[in-house]
PDB file of C-alpha atoms and ligand atoms in Angstrom:
ATOM      1  CA  MET A   1     139.815  -7.103 265.775  1.00 77.00           C
ATOM      2  CA  ASP A   2     139.713 -10.805 266.751  1.00 94.00           C
ATOM      3  CA  LEU A   3     138.646 -13.429 264.316  1.00 96.00           C
ATOM      4  CA  GLN A   4     135.405 -14.199 266.125  1.00 95.00           C
ATOM      5  CA  LYS A   5     134.339 -10.531 265.773  1.00 97.00           C
ATOM      6  CA  LYS A   6     135.422 -10.535 262.054  1.00 98.00           C
ATOM      7  CA  ARG A   7     133.376 -13.647 261.492  1.00 98.00           C
ATOM      8  CA  LYS A   8     130.287 -12.016 263.040  1.00 98.00           C
ATOM      9  CA  ASN A   9     130.812  -8.878 260.878  1.00 98.00           C
ATOM     10  CA  LEU A  10     131.140 -10.975 257.666  1.00 98.00           C
ATOM     11  CA  ILE A  11     127.957 -12.801 258.473  1.00 98.00           C
ATOM     12  CA  LYS A  12     126.136  -9.591 259.134  1.00 98.00           C
ATOM     13  CA  HIS A  13     127.324  -8.313 255.724  1.00 98.00           C
ATOM     14  CA  LEU A  14     126.302 -11.497 253.891  1.00 98.00           C
ATOM     15  CA  THR A  15     122.851 -11.369 255.543  1.00 98.00           C
ATOM     16  CA  ALA A  16     122.343  -7.639 254.832  1.00 98.00           C
ATOM     17  CA  GLU A  17     123.286  -8.197 251.174  1.00 98.00           C
ATOM     18  CA  GLY A  18     120.833 -11.078 250.920  1.00 98.00           C
ATOM     19  CA  PHE A  19     123.384 -13.793 250.149  1.00 98.00           C
ATOM     20  CA  LEU A  20     122.558 -15.520 253.453  1.00 98.00           C
ATOM     21  CA  LYS A  21     118.831 -16.028 254.157  1.00 98.00           C
ATOM     22  CA  THR A  22     118.071 -19.315 255.923  1.00 98.00           C
ATOM     23  CA  PRO A  23     118.619 -19.337 259.687  1.00 98.00           C
ATOM     24  CA  LYS A  24     120.199 -22.760 259.760  1.00 98.00           C
ATOM     25  CA  ILE A  25     122.638 -21.782 257.002  1.00 98.00           C
ATOM     26  CA  ILE A  26     123.559 -18.612 258.897  1.00 98.00           C
ATOM     27  CA  LYS A  27     124.170 -20.841 261.885  1.00 98.00           C
ATOM     28  CA  ALA A  28     126.472 -23.120 259.783  1.00 98.00           C
ATOM     29  CA  PHE A  29     128.520 -20.042 258.808  1.00 98.00           C
ATOM     30  CA  GLU A  30     128.793 -19.105 262.436  1.00 98.00           C
ATOM     31  CA  GLU A  31     130.012 -22.579 263.355  1.00 98.00           C
ATOM     32  CA  VAL A  32     132.774 -22.997 260.706  1.00 98.00           C
ATOM     33  CA  PRO A  33     136.069 -21.282 261.433  1.00 98.00           C
ATOM     34  CA  ARG A  34     137.181 -20.067 257.970  1.00 98.00           C
ATOM     35  CA  GLU A  35     140.674 -19.285 259.399  1.00 98.00           C
ATOM     36  CA  GLU A  36     141.333 -23.004 259.435  1.00 98.00           C
ATOM     37  CA  PHE A  37     140.767 -23.273 255.644  1.00 98.00           C
ATOM     38  CA  VAL A  38     143.124 -20.510 254.409  1.00 98.00           C
ATOM     39  CA  LEU A  39     146.919 -20.570 254.267  1.00 98.00           C
ATOM     40  CA  PRO A  40     148.494 -19.851 257.623  1.00 96.00           C
ATOM     41  CA  SER A  41     149.817 -16.430 256.246  1.00 96.00           C
ATOM     42  CA  GLU A  42     146.202 -15.405 255.405  1.00 96.00           C
ATOM     43  CA  ARG A  43     144.519 -16.121 258.749  1.00 96.00           C
ATOM     44  CA  ASP A  44     144.008 -12.430 259.520  1.00 96.00           C
ATOM     45  CA  TYR A  45     142.133 -12.014 256.195  1.00 97.00           C
ATOM     46  CA  ALA A  46     140.021 -15.167 256.531  1.00 98.00           C
ATOM     47  CA  TYR A  47     136.859 -13.032 256.905  1.00 98.00           C
ATOM     48  CA  ALA A  48     137.421 -10.760 253.894  1.00 98.00           C
ATOM     49  CA  ASP A  49     134.646 -11.420 251.278  1.00 98.00           C
ATOM     50  CA  THR A  50     137.151 -12.416 248.538  1.00 97.00           C
ATOM     51  CA  PRO A  51     138.562 -15.571 247.095  1.00 97.00           C
ATOM     52  CA  GLN A  52     142.064 -16.407 248.413  1.00 97.00           C
ATOM     53  CA  GLY A  53     144.945 -18.447 247.028  1.00 97.00           C
ATOM     54  CA  ILE A  54     145.414 -21.873 248.586  1.00 98.00           C
ATOM     55  CA  GLY A  55     148.455 -22.963 246.456  1.00 97.00           C
ATOM     56  CA  TYR A  56     148.684 -25.073 243.223  1.00 97.00           C
ATOM     57  CA  GLY A  57     146.972 -22.201 241.351  1.00 96.00           C
ATOM     58  CA  GLN A  58     143.642 -22.866 243.190  1.00 97.00           C
ATOM     59  CA  THR A  59     141.488 -20.683 245.450  1.00 97.00           C
ATOM     60  CA  ILE A  60     139.061 -20.948 248.293  1.00 98.00           C
ATOM     61  CA  SER A  61     135.870 -19.300 247.047  1.00 98.00           C
ATOM     62  CA  ALA A  62     134.696 -15.973 248.334  1.00 98.00           C
ATOM     63  CA  PRO A  63     132.283 -16.327 251.313  1.00 98.00           C
ATOM     64  CA  HIS A  64     129.362 -14.697 249.389  1.00 98.00           C
ATOM     65  CA  MET A  65     129.723 -17.354 246.648  1.00 98.00           C
ATOM     66  CA  VAL A  66     129.691 -20.127 249.324  1.00 98.00           C
ATOM     67  CA  ALA A  67     126.582 -18.484 250.753  1.00 98.00           C
ATOM     68  CA  ILE A  68     124.835 -18.280 247.386  1.00 98.00           C
ATOM     69  CA  MET A  69     125.690 -21.844 246.454  1.00 98.00           C
ATOM     70  CA  THR A  70     124.746 -23.282 249.871  1.00 98.00           C
ATOM     71  CA  GLU A  71     121.319 -21.495 249.810  1.00 98.00           C
ATOM     72  CA  LEU A  72     120.580 -22.755 246.266  1.00 98.00           C
ATOM     73  CA  LEU A  73     121.397 -26.362 247.185  1.00 98.00           C
ATOM     74  CA  LYS A  74     118.499 -26.319 249.787  1.00 98.00           C
ATOM     75  CA  PRO A  75     120.450 -28.593 252.152  1.00 98.00           C
ATOM     76  CA  SER A  76     118.340 -30.903 254.397  1.00 98.00           C
ATOM     77  CA  PRO A  77     119.492 -33.092 257.302  1.00 98.00           C
ATOM     78  CA  TYR A  78     118.966 -36.392 255.404  1.00 97.00           C
ATOM     79  CA  ASP A  79     120.976 -35.397 252.331  1.00 98.00           C
ATOM     80  CA  LYS A  80     123.976 -37.232 250.951  1.00 98.00           C
ATOM     81  CA  VAL A  81     125.982 -34.685 249.012  1.00 99.00           C
ATOM     82  CA  LEU A  82     128.776 -34.976 246.476  1.00 99.00           C
ATOM     83  CA  GLU A  83     131.077 -31.982 245.967  1.00 98.00           C
ATOM     84  CA  VAL A  84     133.479 -31.771 243.046  1.00 98.00           C
ATOM     85  CA  GLY A  85     136.432 -29.526 243.833  1.00 98.00           C
ATOM     86  CA  ALA A  86     137.070 -29.745 247.602  1.00 98.00           C
ATOM     87  CA  GLY A  87     139.931 -27.249 247.453  1.00 98.00           C
ATOM     88  CA  SER A  88     140.365 -26.022 251.013  1.00 98.00           C
ATOM     89  CA  GLY A  89     137.430 -28.007 252.277  1.00 98.00           C
ATOM     90  CA  TYR A  90     135.527 -24.899 253.457  1.00 98.00           C
ATOM     91  CA  GLN A  91     132.347 -25.400 251.307  1.00 98.00           C
ATOM     92  CA  ALA A  92     132.256 -29.051 252.436  1.00 99.00           C
ATOM     93  CA  ALA A  93     132.624 -27.949 256.015  1.00 98.00           C
ATOM     94  CA  VAL A  94     129.613 -25.540 255.762  1.00 98.00           C
ATOM     95  CA  LEU A  95     127.608 -28.262 254.181  1.00 98.00           C
ATOM     96  CA  SER A  96     128.668 -30.767 256.831  1.00 98.00           C
ATOM     97  CA  LYS A  97     126.672 -28.727 259.412  1.00 98.00           C
ATOM     98  CA  LEU A  98     123.510 -28.972 257.260  1.00 98.00           C
ATOM     99  CA  VAL A  99     123.384 -32.451 255.767  1.00 98.00           C
ATOM    100  CA  ARG A 100     124.015 -36.099 256.713  1.00 98.00           C
ATOM    101  CA  LYS A 101     127.183 -36.816 254.728  1.00 98.00           C
ATOM    102  CA  VAL A 102     129.469 -35.022 252.271  1.00 98.00           C
ATOM    103  CA  TYR A 103     131.781 -36.736 249.801  1.00 99.00           C
ATOM    104  CA  ALA A 104     134.186 -34.076 248.520  1.00 98.00           C
ATOM    105  CA  MET A 105     136.346 -34.943 245.545  1.00 98.00           C
ATOM    106  CA  GLU A 106     139.640 -33.152 244.856  1.00 98.00           C
ATOM    107  CA  LEU A 107     141.910 -33.804 241.874  1.00 98.00           C
ATOM    108  CA  ILE A 108     145.191 -32.428 243.330  1.00 98.00           C
ATOM    109  CA  PRO A 109     146.583 -34.861 245.907  1.00 98.00           C
ATOM    110  CA  GLU A 110     148.204 -32.126 248.051  1.00 98.00           C
ATOM    111  CA  LEU A 111     144.945 -30.211 248.196  1.00 98.00           C
ATOM    112  CA  ALA A 112     142.942 -33.310 249.049  1.00 98.00           C
ATOM    113  CA  GLU A 113     145.344 -33.704 252.045  1.00 98.00           C
ATOM    114  CA  PHE A 114     145.042 -29.944 252.900  1.00 98.00           C
ATOM    115  CA  ALA A 115     141.199 -30.236 252.882  1.00 98.00           C
ATOM    116  CA  ARG A 116     141.358 -33.392 255.085  1.00 98.00           C
ATOM    117  CA  ALA A 117     143.648 -31.679 257.590  1.00 98.00           C
ATOM    118  CA  ASN A 118     141.554 -28.492 257.619  1.00 98.00           C
ATOM    119  CA  LEU A 119     138.277 -30.386 258.136  1.00 98.00           C
ATOM    120  CA  LYS A 120     139.885 -32.234 260.964  1.00 98.00           C
ATOM    121  CA  LYS A 121     141.001 -29.020 262.665  1.00 98.00           C
ATOM    122  CA  ALA A 122     137.505 -27.736 262.272  1.00 98.00           C
ATOM    123  CA  GLY A 123     136.017 -30.833 263.779  1.00 98.00           C
ATOM    124  CA  CYS A 124     133.942 -31.859 260.738  1.00 98.00           C
ATOM    125  CA  LYS A 125     133.454 -35.607 260.990  1.00 97.00           C
ATOM    126  CA  ASN A 126     130.856 -36.324 258.309  1.00 98.00           C
ATOM    127  CA  VAL A 127     132.983 -35.405 255.358  1.00 98.00           C
ATOM    128  CA  ASN A 128     135.080 -37.834 253.277  1.00 98.00           C
ATOM    129  CA  VAL A 129     137.614 -36.256 250.969  1.00 98.00           C
ATOM    130  CA  ILE A 130     138.319 -38.427 247.951  1.00 98.00           C
ATOM    131  CA  GLN A 131     141.293 -37.773 245.740  1.00 98.00           C
ATOM    132  CA  GLY A 132     140.358 -38.182 242.108  1.00 98.00           C
ATOM    133  CA  ASP A 133     138.740 -36.715 239.014  1.00 98.00           C
ATOM    134  CA  GLY A 134     135.282 -35.601 240.179  1.00 98.00           C
ATOM    135  CA  SER A 135     133.903 -35.185 236.685  1.00 98.00           C
ATOM    136  CA  ARG A 136     133.351 -38.971 236.773  1.00 98.00           C
ATOM    137  CA  GLY A 137     131.648 -38.698 240.108  1.00 98.00           C
ATOM    138  CA  TYR A 138     132.000 -41.206 242.855  1.00 98.00           C
ATOM    139  CA  PRO A 139     129.752 -44.160 241.781  1.00 98.00           C
ATOM    140  CA  LYS A 140     130.521 -46.119 244.978  1.00 98.00           C
ATOM    141  CA  GLU A 141     128.271 -43.909 247.059  1.00 98.00           C
ATOM    142  CA  ALA A 142     125.700 -42.895 244.354  1.00 98.00           C
ATOM    143  CA  PRO A 143     122.933 -41.864 244.133  1.00 98.00           C
ATOM    144  CA  TYR A 144     123.247 -38.400 245.768  1.00 98.00           C
ATOM    145  CA  ASP A 145     120.517 -36.111 246.881  1.00 98.00           C
ATOM    146  CA  LYS A 146     122.553 -33.042 245.940  1.00 98.00           C
ATOM    147  CA  ILE A 147     125.701 -32.421 243.878  1.00 98.00           C
ATOM    148  CA  ILE A 148     127.712 -29.220 244.026  1.00 98.00           C
ATOM    149  CA  ILE A 149     130.517 -28.507 241.449  1.00 98.00           C
ATOM    150  CA  THR A 150     132.826 -25.758 242.570  1.00 98.00           C
ATOM    151  CA  CYS A 151     135.057 -25.614 239.481  1.00 98.00           C
ATOM    152  CA  ALA A 152     134.148 -24.257 236.093  1.00 98.00           C
ATOM    153  CA  CYS A 153     132.941 -26.828 233.505  1.00 97.00           C
ATOM    154  CA  PRO A 154     131.907 -26.344 229.828  1.00 97.00           C
ATOM    155  CA  GLU A 155     128.797 -28.382 230.658  1.00 97.00           C
ATOM    156  CA  ILE A 156     127.490 -30.423 233.617  1.00 97.00           C
ATOM    157  CA  PRO A 157     129.350 -33.790 233.272  1.00 97.00           C
ATOM    158  CA  LYS A 158     126.933 -36.496 232.322  1.00 96.00           C
ATOM    159  CA  PRO A 159     128.171 -39.096 234.924  1.00 97.00           C
ATOM    160  CA  LEU A 160     127.195 -36.613 237.648  1.00 98.00           C
ATOM    161  CA  ILE A 161     123.650 -36.294 236.307  1.00 97.00           C
ATOM    162  CA  LYS A 162     123.492 -40.103 236.284  1.00 96.00           C
ATOM    163  CA  GLN A 163     124.602 -40.229 239.913  1.00 97.00           C
ATOM    164  CA  LEU A 164     121.943 -37.693 241.048  1.00 97.00           C
ATOM    165  CA  LYS A 165     118.668 -38.905 242.572  1.00 97.00           C
ATOM    166  CA  GLN A 166     115.305 -38.135 240.974  1.00 97.00           C
ATOM    167  CA  GLU A 167     114.263 -34.646 242.057  1.00 97.00           C
ATOM    168  CA  GLY A 168     117.823 -34.097 243.245  1.00 98.00           C
ATOM    169  CA  ILE A 169     119.575 -30.798 242.818  1.00 98.00           C
ATOM    170  CA  ILE A 170     122.882 -30.192 241.003  1.00 98.00           C
ATOM    171  CA  GLU A 171     124.639 -26.834 240.683  1.00 98.00           C
ATOM    172  CA  ALA A 172     127.664 -25.751 238.731  1.00 98.00           C
ATOM    173  CA  PRO A 173     129.478 -22.811 237.182  1.00 98.00           C
ATOM    174  CA  VAL A 174     129.030 -23.568 233.524  1.00 98.00           C
ATOM    175  CA  GLY A 175     130.960 -21.796 230.788  1.00 97.00           C
ATOM    176  CA  GLY A 176     134.401 -20.940 229.587  1.00 96.00           C
ATOM    177  CA  THR A 177     137.678 -20.295 231.470  1.00 92.00           C
ATOM    178  CA  TRP A 178     137.100 -16.637 232.321  1.00 91.00           C
ATOM    179  CA  HIS A 179     133.364 -16.446 232.875  1.00 95.00           C
ATOM    180  CA  GLN A 180     130.595 -18.853 233.749  1.00 98.00           C
ATOM    181  CA  ASN A 181     126.925 -18.861 234.748  1.00 98.00           C
ATOM    182  CA  LEU A 182     125.796 -20.454 237.920  1.00 98.00           C
ATOM    183  CA  ILE A 183     123.401 -23.194 236.767  1.00 98.00           C
ATOM    184  CA  VAL A 184     121.077 -25.080 239.083  1.00 98.00           C
ATOM    185  CA  GLY A 185     119.465 -28.167 237.748  1.00 98.00           C
ATOM    186  CA  THR A 186     116.642 -30.417 239.121  1.00 98.00           C
ATOM    187  CA  LYS A 187     116.497 -34.000 237.811  1.00 97.00           C
ATOM    188  CA  THR A 188     113.211 -35.209 236.421  1.00 92.00           C
ATOM    189  CA  ARG A 189     113.612 -38.649 234.848  1.00 84.00           C
ATOM    190  CA  GLU A 190     116.811 -38.447 232.880  1.00 71.00           C
ATOM    191  CA  HIS A 191     116.342 -34.782 232.189  1.00 86.00           C
ATOM    192  CA  LEU A 192     117.585 -31.671 234.004  1.00 95.00           C
ATOM    193  CA  LYS A 193     115.387 -28.682 234.417  1.00 96.00           C
ATOM    194  CA  THR A 194     117.873 -25.865 234.687  1.00 97.00           C
ATOM    195  CA  LYS A 195     117.802 -22.276 235.839  1.00 98.00           C
ATOM    196  CA  ASN A 196     120.555 -19.660 235.362  1.00 98.00           C
ATOM    197  CA  TYR A 197     121.522 -17.620 238.397  1.00 98.00           C
ATOM    198  CA  GLY A 198     123.941 -15.266 236.584  1.00 96.00           C
ATOM    199  CA  GLY A 199     127.599 -14.716 236.164  1.00 96.00           C
ATOM    200  CA  CYS A 200     130.424 -16.111 238.389  1.00 96.00           C
ATOM    201  CA  ILE A 201     134.116 -16.897 238.074  1.00 95.00           C
ATOM    202  CA  PHE A 202     135.639 -20.189 239.200  1.00 95.00           C
ATOM    203  CA  VAL A 203     138.954 -21.945 238.490  1.00 95.00           C
ATOM    204  CA  PRO A 204     138.499 -24.580 235.746  1.00 96.00           C
ATOM    205  CA  LEU A 205     137.761 -28.262 236.105  1.00 97.00           C
ATOM    206  CA  ARG A 206     140.675 -30.322 234.922  1.00 96.00           C
ATOM    207  CA  HIS A 207     141.217 -33.974 234.108  1.00 93.00           C
TER     208      HIS A 207
HETATM  209  N1  SAH B 301     135.122 -25.587 247.135  1.00 85.42           N
HETATM  210  C1  SAH B 301     136.487 -25.177 247.370  1.00 85.42           C
HETATM  211  C2  SAH B 301     137.097 -24.177 246.273  1.00 85.42           C
HETATM  212  C3  SAH B 301     137.117 -24.902 244.976  1.00 85.42           C
HETATM  213  S1  SAH B 301     138.461 -24.365 243.914  1.00 85.42           S
HETATM  214  C4  SAH B 301     136.634 -24.480 248.729  1.00 85.42           C
HETATM  215  O1  SAH B 301     135.644 -24.353 249.431  1.00 85.42           O
HETATM  216  O2  SAH B 301     137.761 -24.173 249.090  1.00 85.42           O
HETATM  217  C5  SAH B 301     138.221 -25.622 242.743  1.00 85.42           C
HETATM  218  C6  SAH B 301     138.954 -26.939 243.096  1.00 85.42           C
HETATM  219  O3  SAH B 301     138.579 -27.876 242.161  1.00 85.42           O
HETATM  220  C7  SAH B 301     140.419 -26.848 243.013  1.00 85.42           C
HETATM  221  O4  SAH B 301     140.991 -27.231 244.289  1.00 85.42           O
HETATM  222  C8  SAH B 301     140.822 -27.797 241.925  1.00 85.42           C
HETATM  223  O5  SAH B 301     142.001 -28.509 242.147  1.00 85.42           O
HETATM  224  C9  SAH B 301     139.608 -28.727 241.881  1.00 85.42           C
HETATM  225  N2  SAH B 301     139.398 -29.544 240.714  1.00 85.42           N
HETATM  226  C10 SAH B 301     139.607 -29.151 239.413  1.00 85.42           C
HETATM  227  N3  SAH B 301     139.230 -30.134 238.584  1.00 85.42           N
HETATM  228  C11 SAH B 301     138.767 -31.171 239.335  1.00 85.42           C
HETATM  229  C12 SAH B 301     138.302 -32.457 239.043  1.00 85.42           C
HETATM  230  N4  SAH B 301     138.192 -32.917 237.818  1.00 85.42           N
HETATM  231  N5  SAH B 301     137.915 -33.260 240.087  1.00 85.42           N
HETATM  232  C13 SAH B 301     138.023 -32.824 241.384  1.00 85.42           C
HETATM  233  N6  SAH B 301     138.505 -31.586 241.708  1.00 85.42           N
HETATM  234  C14 SAH B 301     138.897 -30.782 240.693  1.00 85.42           C
END
């Protein structure tokens, strides 16, 4: 089966399971070639609904997790979004189809380069990959309309809450190394109103 067909089948599955709901988000999934974000040896498996290794002990998240997180972020065309944990760049690529600008931070220099190259191959022009510790955020471009953390943290880092706009949305897998809960927070004054969307597993945030 060719990759186009596999992509269509995956999207059908994600929609049938209720992970993908919003038409413009479904369209974004149709537009991003996931095969450009996995290791060359894994291209044939790019549309399996599982996480995959991308080297350096890190993974590209499973498509259903990208679908869930993208839906919960309620992306809008005027949004400036910060991602912490660019990894392969795939989540940033999906968001790039839905928002104005994505700043994607990645701690590991080689993966920052990998994400940049993948985003270029996929033709995503409104994403800047920044190499550095994303738990401190990226104050230069703050405040952000939305912040998405795609590595596990014991709590949502304070500097990120600070860099979020009022009424902005922040989401993160919060918990220990082996299990976290997907937490979505909305900022009201300096407080976060949070909601728990259940268990998930991400690689840990490091410093
Ligand atoms: N969103 C990615 C998958 C994330 S995997 C994708 O779509 O492919 C989590 C990533 O977070 C890893 O690449 C890891 O190196 C990175 N990471 C861990 N700690 C970090 C930190 N403090 N700042 C930025 N990135 C970090």
